[in-house]
CSV table of C-alpha atoms and ligand atoms in Angstrom, one decimal:
chain,number,residue,atom,x,y,z
N,209,MET,CA,28.2,5.7,-6.0
N,210,ARG,CA,26.2,3.2,-4.1
N,211,LYS,CA,27.8,1.4,-1.2
N,212,LEU,CA,27.7,-2.4,-1.3
N,213,HIS,CA,26.4,-4.0,1.9
N,214,SER,CA,26.7,-7.6,2.9
N,215,LEU,CA,23.5,-8.0,4.9
N,216,GLY,CA,22.5,-11.4,6.3
N,217,PRO,CA,19.7,-12.1,8.8
N,218,ARG,CA,21.9,-11.2,11.8
N,219,ASP,CA,23.2,-8.0,10.2
N,220,LEU,CA,19.7,-7.0,9.3
N,221,SER,CA,18.6,-7.3,12.9
N,222,ILE,CA,21.6,-5.2,14.0
N,223,ASN,CA,20.8,-2.6,11.3
N,224,ARG,CA,17.2,-2.3,12.6
N,225,ARG,CA,18.4,-1.9,16.2
N,226,GLU,CA,20.8,0.9,14.9
N,227,PHE,CA,17.8,2.5,13.2
N,228,LEU,CA,15.7,2.4,16.4
N,229,ARG,CA,18.6,4.0,18.4
N,230,GLN,CA,19.1,6.8,15.9
N,231,VAL,CA,15.5,7.7,15.5
N,232,ALA,CA,14.9,7.7,19.2
N,233,GLY,CA,18.0,9.9,19.5
N,234,MET,CA,16.5,12.4,17.1
N,235,GLY,CA,13.8,12.9,19.7
N,236,LEU,CA,11.1,11.9,17.2
N,237,LEU,CA,9.9,8.8,18.8
N,238,ASN,CA,9.2,7.3,22.2
N,239,ALA,CA,11.0,4.2,23.3
N,240,ALA,CA,9.3,1.0,22.3
N,241,LYS,CA,9.4,-0.2,25.9
N,242,GLY,CA,6.3,0.5,27.8
N,243,PHE,CA,4.1,0.6,24.8
N,244,SER,CA,0.6,-0.1,26.0
N,245,PRO,CA,-2.4,-1.4,24.0
N,246,ILE,CA,-4.7,1.2,22.6
N,247,GLY,CA,-7.4,-0.3,24.8
N,248,ALA,CA,-10.7,1.2,25.4
N,249,GLN,CA,-9.8,4.9,25.7
N,250,THR,CA,-9.9,6.0,22.1
N,251,PHE,CA,-11.8,3.6,19.8
N,252,PRO,CA,-15.2,3.6,21.5
N,253,LYS,CA,-15.4,7.4,21.2
N,254,LEU,CA,-15.6,7.0,17.5
N,255,SER,CA,-18.7,5.1,16.2
N,256,VAL,CA,-18.1,2.6,13.5
N,257,SER,CA,-20.3,4.5,11.1
N,258,ARG,CA,-17.8,7.4,11.2
N,259,ARG,CA,-14.6,5.5,11.0
N,260,LYS,CA,-12.5,5.3,7.8
N,261,ALA,CA,-9.4,3.5,6.8
N,262,VAL,CA,-6.9,4.2,4.1
N,263,VAL,CA,-4.1,1.7,3.2
N,264,VAL,CA,-1.2,2.7,1.1
N,265,THR,CA,1.2,0.0,-0.1
N,266,PHE,CA,4.7,1.6,-0.2
N,267,GLY,CA,4.8,-0.8,-3.1
N,268,GLY,CA,7.0,-2.2,-5.8
N,269,GLY,CA,9.6,-3.6,-3.3
N,270,ALA,CA,11.9,-1.4,-1.2
N,271,ARG,CA,14.8,-2.6,1.0
N,272,ASP,CA,15.7,-1.5,4.4
N,273,GLN,CA,19.0,-0.1,3.3
N,274,GLU,CA,17.3,2.3,1.0
N,275,THR,CA,14.6,3.3,3.5
N,276,PHE,CA,14.7,2.9,7.2
N,277,ALA,CA,18.2,1.6,7.8
N,278,PRO,CA,20.6,4.4,8.8
N,279,GLU,CA,22.1,4.7,5.3
N,280,GLY,CA,18.7,4.9,3.7
N,281,GLN,CA,17.1,7.6,5.7
N,282,GLU,CA,18.1,10.4,3.4
N,283,ASN,CA,15.6,8.9,0.9
N,284,ILE,CA,12.6,9.2,3.2
N,285,PRO,CA,12.7,12.7,4.7
N,286,HIS,CA,8.9,13.1,4.7
N,287,LEU,CA,8.3,9.9,6.5
N,288,LEU,CA,10.9,10.6,9.1
N,289,SER,CA,10.0,14.3,9.8
N,290,GLU,CA,6.3,14.6,9.0
N,291,VAL,CA,4.8,11.1,9.3
N,292,LEU,CA,6.6,9.2,12.0
N,293,PRO,CA,6.0,11.7,14.8
N,294,GLU,CA,2.3,11.1,14.3
N,295,ALA,CA,2.6,7.4,13.9
N,296,SER,CA,3.3,4.0,15.4
N,297,PHE,CA,6.1,2.4,13.5
N,298,TYR,CA,6.1,-1.4,13.4
N,299,SER,CA,9.7,-2.1,12.8
N,300,ARG,CA,9.6,-5.9,12.3
N,301,VAL,CA,7.0,-7.0,9.7
N,302,VAL,CA,7.6,-10.3,7.9
N,303,ASN,CA,6.1,-11.4,4.7
N,304,ARG,CA,6.2,-15.3,4.4
N,305,GLY,CA,4.3,-15.5,1.1
N,306,ILE,CA,5.0,-15.4,-2.6
N,307,LEU,CA,7.0,-12.3,-3.5
N,308,GLY,CA,5.1,-11.2,-6.6
N,309,HIS,CA,3.3,-7.9,-6.5
N,310,TYR,CA,-0.2,-8.9,-7.3
N,311,VAL,CA,-0.3,-12.1,-5.3
N,312,ALA,CA,1.5,-10.3,-2.3
N,313,THR,CA,-1.0,-7.4,-2.4
N,314,ALA,CA,-3.9,-9.9,-2.6
N,315,SER,CA,-2.4,-11.6,0.5
N,316,LEU,CA,-2.5,-8.2,2.2
N,317,VAL,CA,-6.2,-7.7,1.4
N,318,THR,CA,-7.3,-11.2,2.4
N,319,GLY,CA,-5.1,-11.8,5.4
N,320,VAL,CA,-4.0,-15.2,3.9
N,321,TYR,CA,-0.8,-16.0,2.0
N,322,GLU,CA,-2.4,-16.5,-1.4
N,323,ARG,CA,-0.8,-19.1,-3.6
N,324,PHE,CA,-2.0,-18.4,-7.1
N,325,ASP,CA,0.2,-17.5,-10.1
N,326,ASN,CA,1.2,-13.9,-9.7
N,327,PHE,CA,0.7,-13.2,-13.4
N,328,ALA,CA,-2.6,-15.0,-13.9
N,329,ASP,CA,-5.9,-13.3,-14.4
N,330,VAL,CA,-7.5,-14.7,-11.3
N,331,ALA,CA,-9.3,-13.3,-8.2
N,332,PRO,CA,-7.9,-13.8,-4.7
N,333,GLU,CA,-9.0,-17.2,-3.4
N,334,HIS,CA,-9.9,-16.0,0.1
N,335,PRO,CA,-12.5,-13.3,1.0
N,336,THR,CA,-11.1,-9.8,0.8
N,337,ILE,CA,-11.3,-7.2,3.6
N,338,PHE,CA,-13.6,-5.2,1.2
N,339,GLU,CA,-16.1,-8.1,1.1
N,340,TYR,CA,-16.1,-8.6,4.9
N,341,PHE,CA,-16.5,-4.9,5.4
N,342,ARG,CA,-19.3,-4.3,2.9
N,343,ARG,CA,-21.4,-7.4,3.7
N,344,GLN,CA,-21.2,-7.2,7.5
N,345,LEU,CA,-21.7,-3.4,7.7
N,346,ARG,CA,-24.2,-3.4,4.7
N,347,ARG,CA,-22.3,-0.7,2.9
N,348,PRO,CA,-22.9,0.3,-0.7
N,349,PRO,CA,-20.5,-0.3,-3.6
N,350,GLU,CA,-19.2,3.3,-3.3
N,351,ASP,CA,-17.9,2.8,0.2
N,352,ALA,CA,-14.8,0.6,-0.7
N,353,TRP,CA,-12.3,1.3,-3.5
N,354,VAL,CA,-8.9,0.1,-4.8
N,355,ILE,CA,-6.6,2.3,-6.9
N,356,ALA,CA,-4.1,0.0,-8.6
N,357,PRO,CA,-1.1,0.7,-10.7
N,358,SER,CA,-1.1,-2.3,-13.0
N,359,ASN,CA,-3.8,-3.7,-15.1
N,360,GLY,CA,-2.8,-7.1,-13.6
N,361,PHE,CA,-4.5,-5.9,-10.3
N,362,ASN,CA,-7.9,-5.7,-12.0
N,363,ARG,CA,-9.5,-8.5,-9.9
N,364,ILE,CA,-8.0,-7.7,-6.5
N,365,GLY,CA,-11.3,-6.1,-5.2
N,366,GLN,CA,-13.3,-9.3,-5.0
N,367,SER,CA,-12.5,-12.9,-4.2
N,368,SER,CA,-13.7,-16.1,-5.8
N,369,HIS,CA,-14.4,-17.6,-2.3
N,370,PRO,CA,-17.6,-19.8,-2.0
N,371,SER,CA,-18.7,-18.0,1.1
N,372,PHE,CA,-19.2,-15.0,-1.1
N,373,ARG,CA,-20.7,-17.2,-3.8
N,374,GLY,CA,-17.7,-16.7,-6.0
N,375,GLY,CA,-18.1,-13.0,-6.4
N,376,SER,CA,-21.5,-11.8,-5.3
N,377,GLY,CA,-20.9,-8.2,-5.6
N,378,TYR,CA,-19.5,-7.2,-2.1
N,379,GLY,CA,-16.1,-6.4,-3.4
N,380,ALA,CA,-14.3,-3.1,-3.9
N,381,ASP,CA,-14.4,-1.3,-7.3
N,382,VAL,CA,-10.9,-1.1,-8.7
N,383,ILE,CA,-9.7,2.0,-10.5
N,384,LEU,CA,-7.0,1.4,-13.0
N,385,PRO,CA,-5.6,4.9,-13.8
N,386,LYS,CA,-3.7,3.6,-16.8
N,387,ARG,CA,-6.7,2.0,-18.3
N,388,MET,CA,-8.6,5.3,-17.9
N,389,LEU,CA,-5.8,7.2,-19.7
N,390,GLU,CA,-5.8,4.7,-22.6
N,391,ALA,CA,-9.5,5.3,-23.0
N,392,VAL,CA,-9.0,9.0,-23.6
N,393,PRO,CA,-10.2,9.5,-27.2
N,394,SER,CA,-7.5,11.8,-28.5
N,395,LEU,CA,-4.7,10.5,-26.3
N,396,HIS,CA,-1.4,12.4,-26.9
N,397,THR,CA,0.8,9.3,-26.2
N,398,ASP,CA,4.0,11.2,-26.4
N,399,LYS,CA,3.1,13.4,-23.5
N,400,LEU,CA,1.6,10.5,-21.5
N,401,ARG,CA,3.8,7.6,-22.4
N,402,HIS,CA,5.7,7.8,-19.1
N,403,LEU,CA,2.5,7.2,-17.3
N,404,LEU,CA,1.5,4.1,-19.2
N,405,GLN,CA,4.3,1.7,-18.3
N,406,ASP,CA,2.2,-1.1,-16.8
N,407,ASN,CA,4.6,-3.7,-15.6
N,408,TYR,CA,8.3,-3.5,-14.9
N,409,GLU,CA,8.9,-7.3,-15.1
N,410,ASN,CA,8.8,-7.5,-18.9
N,411,ALA,CA,9.5,-11.2,-19.1
N,412,PHE,CA,5.9,-11.8,-18.2
N,413,GLU,CA,2.7,-11.2,-20.0
N,414,VAL,CA,0.2,-9.3,-17.9
N,415,PRO,CA,-3.5,-10.0,-18.6
N,416,GLN,CA,-5.3,-7.1,-20.2
N,417,ALA,CA,-8.0,-5.8,-17.9
N,418,GLN,CA,-11.5,-5.4,-19.1
N,419,PHE,CA,-12.4,-1.8,-18.5
N,420,GLY,CA,-15.7,-1.3,-20.2
N,421,ASP,CA,-17.5,2.0,-21.1
N,422,ALA,CA,-20.0,1.5,-18.3
N,423,ARG,CA,-17.3,1.2,-15.7
N,424,LEU,CA,-15.5,4.2,-17.1
N,425,SER,CA,-18.5,6.4,-17.2
N,426,ARG,CA,-19.5,5.4,-13.6
N,427,ILE,CA,-16.0,6.6,-12.4
N,428,GLU,CA,-16.3,9.8,-14.5
N,429,THR,CA,-19.7,10.5,-12.9
N,430,LEU,CA,-18.7,9.7,-9.3
N,431,LEU,CA,-15.4,11.6,-9.5
N,432,LYS,CA,-17.0,14.5,-11.5
N,433,LEU,CA,-14.0,14.2,-13.8
N,434,SER,CA,-14.2,13.9,-17.5
N,435,LEU,CA,-11.7,11.8,-19.2
N,436,SER,CA,-10.3,14.7,-21.2
N,437,ASP,CA,-9.8,16.8,-18.0
N,438,PHE,CA,-8.2,13.7,-16.4
N,439,ALA,CA,-5.8,13.4,-19.4
N,440,ALA,CA,-5.0,17.1,-19.3
N,441,HIS,CA,-4.1,16.9,-15.6
N,442,ALA,CA,-2.2,13.7,-16.1
N,443,SER,CA,0.1,15.4,-18.6
N,444,THR,CA,1.4,17.6,-15.8
N,445,LEU,CA,2.4,14.6,-13.6
N,446,GLU,CA,5.7,12.8,-13.3
N,447,SER,CA,4.8,9.2,-12.7
N,448,PRO,CA,2.0,6.6,-12.5
N,449,ASP,CA,2.0,6.8,-8.7
N,450,GLU,CA,1.3,10.6,-8.9
N,451,LEU,CA,-1.6,9.7,-11.1
N,452,SER,CA,-3.0,7.3,-8.5
N,453,VAL,CA,-2.6,9.8,-5.7
N,454,TYR,CA,-4.4,12.4,-7.7
N,455,LEU,CA,-7.3,10.1,-8.2
N,456,ALA,CA,-7.3,9.0,-4.6
N,457,LYS,CA,-7.6,12.7,-3.5
N,458,ARG,CA,-10.4,13.2,-6.0
N,459,LEU,CA,-12.2,10.1,-4.7
N,460,MET,CA,-11.9,11.3,-1.1
N,461,ARG,CA,-13.3,14.7,-2.0
N,462,GLU,CA,-16.2,13.6,-4.2
N,463,VAL,CA,-17.2,10.2,-2.8
N,464,SER,CA,-15.6,10.0,0.6
N,465,PRO,CA,-15.5,6.2,0.9
N,466,SER,CA,-14.8,4.6,4.2
N,467,LEU,CA,-12.2,2.2,2.9
N,468,ILE,CA,-9.6,3.1,0.3
N,469,TRP,CA,-6.7,0.9,-0.8
N,470,ILE,CA,-3.9,2.7,-2.8
N,471,THR,CA,-1.2,0.5,-4.3
N,472,LEU,CA,1.9,2.5,-5.2
N,473,HIS,CA,4.3,0.8,-7.6
N,474,ASP,CA,6.9,3.3,-9.1
N,475,MET,CA,9.9,1.8,-7.3
N,476,ASP,CA,9.5,-1.5,-9.2
N,477,VAL,CA,11.3,0.3,-12.0
N,478,ALA,CA,14.3,-1.2,-10.2
N,479,HIS,CA,13.8,-4.3,-12.4
N,480,ALA,CA,15.3,-2.2,-15.2
N,481,GLY,CA,18.6,-2.2,-13.2
N,482,ALA,CA,19.0,1.5,-12.8
N,483,PHE,CA,19.7,2.2,-9.1
N,484,SER,CA,19.1,6.0,-9.5
N,485,LEU,CA,15.6,5.4,-10.9
N,486,TYR,CA,14.8,3.1,-8.0
N,487,ILE,CA,16.0,5.7,-5.5
N,488,ASP,CA,14.1,8.5,-7.3
N,489,ALA,CA,10.9,6.4,-7.0
N,490,ILE,CA,11.5,5.8,-3.3
N,491,ARG,CA,11.9,9.5,-2.7
N,492,ARG,CA,8.7,10.2,-4.7
N,493,THR,CA,6.8,7.5,-2.8
N,494,ASP,CA,8.0,9.1,0.5
N,495,ARG,CA,6.6,12.5,-0.6
N,496,LEU,CA,3.3,11.0,-1.8
N,497,CYS,CA,2.7,9.1,1.5
N,498,ALA,CA,3.1,12.4,3.4
N,499,GLU,CA,0.8,14.0,0.8
N,500,ILE,CA,-1.9,11.4,1.4
N,501,TRP,CA,-1.7,12.0,5.2
N,502,LYS,CA,-2.0,15.7,4.6
N,503,ALA,CA,-5.0,15.2,2.4
N,504,ILE,CA,-6.6,13.1,5.1
N,505,GLU,CA,-6.0,15.9,7.6
N,506,ALA,CA,-7.4,18.5,5.2
N,507,GLU,CA,-10.7,16.7,4.4
N,508,PRO,CA,-13.4,17.2,7.0
N,509,GLU,CA,-14.9,13.8,6.1
N,510,TYR,CA,-11.5,12.1,7.0
N,511,LYS,CA,-9.8,14.3,9.6
N,512,ASP,CA,-9.6,12.7,13.0
N,513,LYS,CA,-11.7,9.7,11.8
N,514,THR,CA,-9.2,7.9,9.6
N,515,ASN,CA,-6.6,5.2,10.3
N,516,LEU,CA,-3.9,5.3,7.7
N,517,PHE,CA,-1.6,2.3,7.2
N,518,ILE,CA,1.5,2.5,5.0
N,519,ILE,CA,3.2,-0.9,4.3
N,520,PRO,CA,5.5,-2.2,1.6
N,521,ASP,CA,4.4,-5.3,-0.3
N,522,PHE,CA,7.8,-6.7,0.4
N,523,GLY,CA,11.5,-5.9,0.1
N,524,ARG,CA,14.1,-6.7,-2.6
N,525,ASP,CA,17.1,-9.1,-2.7
N,526,SER,CA,20.2,-8.4,-0.8
N,527,ASP,CA,23.4,-7.5,-2.6
N,528,THR,CA,25.2,-10.7,-1.5
N,529,ASP,CA,22.7,-13.5,-2.1
N,530,PRO,CA,24.2,-15.6,-4.9
N,531,GLY,CA,20.8,-16.4,-6.3
N,532,GLY,CA,19.9,-12.8,-6.9
N,533,ASN,CA,21.2,-9.6,-8.5
N,534,GLY,CA,20.8,-7.2,-5.5
N,535,PHE,CA,18.2,-4.4,-5.5
N,536,GLN,CA,17.2,-5.2,-9.1
N,537,HIS,CA,14.8,-8.1,-8.3
N,538,HIS,CA,12.9,-10.0,-5.6
N,539,ARG,CA,13.5,-13.5,-6.6
N,540,THR,CA,15.6,-15.2,-3.8
N,541,GLY,CA,13.1,-15.0,-0.9
N,542,ASP,CA,16.1,-14.1,1.3
N,543,PRO,CA,15.5,-12.2,4.7
N,544,MET,CA,16.1,-8.9,3.1
N,545,SER,CA,13.3,-9.4,0.6
N,546,ARG,CA,10.9,-10.7,3.3
N,547,SER,CA,11.6,-8.2,6.1
N,548,THR,CA,9.7,-5.0,6.1
N,549,TRP,CA,7.8,-2.5,8.3
N,550,MET,CA,4.4,-0.8,8.7
N,551,ILE,CA,3.3,2.7,9.7
N,552,ALA,CA,-0.1,3.1,11.5
N,553,MET,CA,-1.7,6.5,12.1
N,554,GLY,CA,-5.0,8.0,13.2
N,555,PRO,CA,-7.4,7.6,16.0
N,556,GLY,CA,-6.3,5.3,18.8
N,557,VAL,CA,-2.7,5.1,17.5
N,558,HIS,CA,0.1,6.0,19.9
N,559,ARG,CA,2.0,8.8,18.2
N,560,GLY,CA,5.8,8.7,17.8
N,561,THR,CA,6.0,5.1,19.0
N,562,ILE,CA,8.1,2.2,17.8
N,563,VAL,CA,6.7,-1.3,18.1
N,564,ASP,CA,9.5,-3.8,17.9
N,565,ARG,CA,7.3,-6.9,18.3
N,566,PRO,CA,7.2,-9.1,15.2
N,567,VAL,CA,4.0,-9.0,13.1
N,568,GLU,CA,3.2,-10.5,9.7
N,569,SER,CA,2.0,-8.7,6.6
N,570,ILE,CA,-1.2,-10.9,6.7
N,571,ASP,CA,-2.1,-9.3,10.1
N,572,LEU,CA,-3.2,-6.1,8.3
N,573,ALA,CA,-6.5,-7.4,6.9
N,574,PRO,CA,-7.9,-8.6,10.3
N,575,THR,CA,-6.6,-5.4,11.9
N,576,ILE,CA,-8.7,-3.3,9.5
N,577,ALA,CA,-11.6,-5.6,10.1
N,578,SER,CA,-11.2,-4.9,13.9
N,579,ILE,CA,-11.3,-1.1,13.3
N,580,PHE,CA,-14.7,-1.5,11.6
N,581,SER,CA,-15.8,-4.0,14.3
N,582,CYS,CA,-16.0,-6.7,11.6
N,583,LYS,CA,-14.8,-10.3,11.6
N,584,ALA,CA,-12.4,-11.7,9.0
N,585,PRO,CA,-13.0,-15.4,9.7
N,586,PHE,CA,-11.0,-16.8,6.8
N,587,ALA,CA,-7.9,-14.7,7.5
N,588,THR,CA,-5.0,-16.6,9.0
N,589,GLY,CA,-3.2,-13.4,10.1
N,590,LYS,CA,-4.0,-12.1,13.6
N,591,THR,CA,-5.4,-8.7,14.6
N,592,ILE,CA,-2.5,-6.5,15.7
N,593,GLN,CA,-2.6,-6.3,19.4
N,594,GLU,CA,-3.0,-2.5,19.6
N,595,PHE,CA,-6.1,-2.6,17.4
N,596,VAL,CA,-8.0,-5.4,19.2
N,597,ALA,CA,-11.4,-3.7,19.8
S,162,ZN,ZN1,8.9,-6.3,-9.0
């Protein structure tokens, strides 16, 4: 049985301190004190032309108490034992924006708290990190990709901002694995139905993505993967996020883009109200994140050149807020749903280190820009201190 917790802002901060104490006690991590900026030692050794960045949203909304709080650690064994010793852990990340998955992820990619309707078929209003990156470094379309769980994320790769003339083609291509599955001619829906759940908030209508034949065949060609082979492999997988990670690995192997953004989403099944399914999804996400890091380490094109960032889009409601229904939703905007964390790995990152200084989720986009020696002039977030070039 799940224990009920009555976490308010003060308790949450105590809980995080307890977490820091425990993990430090396990010998996995250094103390946060004495953390020094990455500085000039590591970054300049790697030229911008060889650097890569992968972002994984630990997405769908996960709370502290089911992840990094002491009582949640049993759900994230891979992050704790395989990932954190190689990573800097930012223990105090705050999201002050709208807590809907598409708009919150759009805020992560633009570095601005986007204000549009989460369920509208619109592009981010501010330039995305993909557009800054591709235009400033003159990179081809194949060098920046998003793999997204929901058809509602179709337009996340490219903004409508006037500085990019409302979509001038500098964005990232967006792979929608479920749209690809649906396009398989002889789809055995019984075997694949569990992979086609598009949106866990059924009260809302999600716009249908346009995923034309040209876009599909381009992806087939680049990934060297026929739709029928894709469907055959998909039938062996457990969840939509496994499907996304499968495609991400294929993309790394066949195309080797410099910037990949993978949005995981399985744990949003929590909206259905089944705590066990929510926990199963967190455990799966934990495993998949470690798998992605292993894939980076195994691919010569990525090994020792890639910064990986793992960040939840946001949390979920606390059990005691009268406006919510606990883990099930993210509607109250309470501290539990806004407080999250981030993991950074790869060149220049201090391993096994906790950074307890507050940062905001919109700081990620300018931080990635800094890794590629780009500017993100419309981002309102700030480059995270350790990544200032
Ligand atoms: Zn949700």
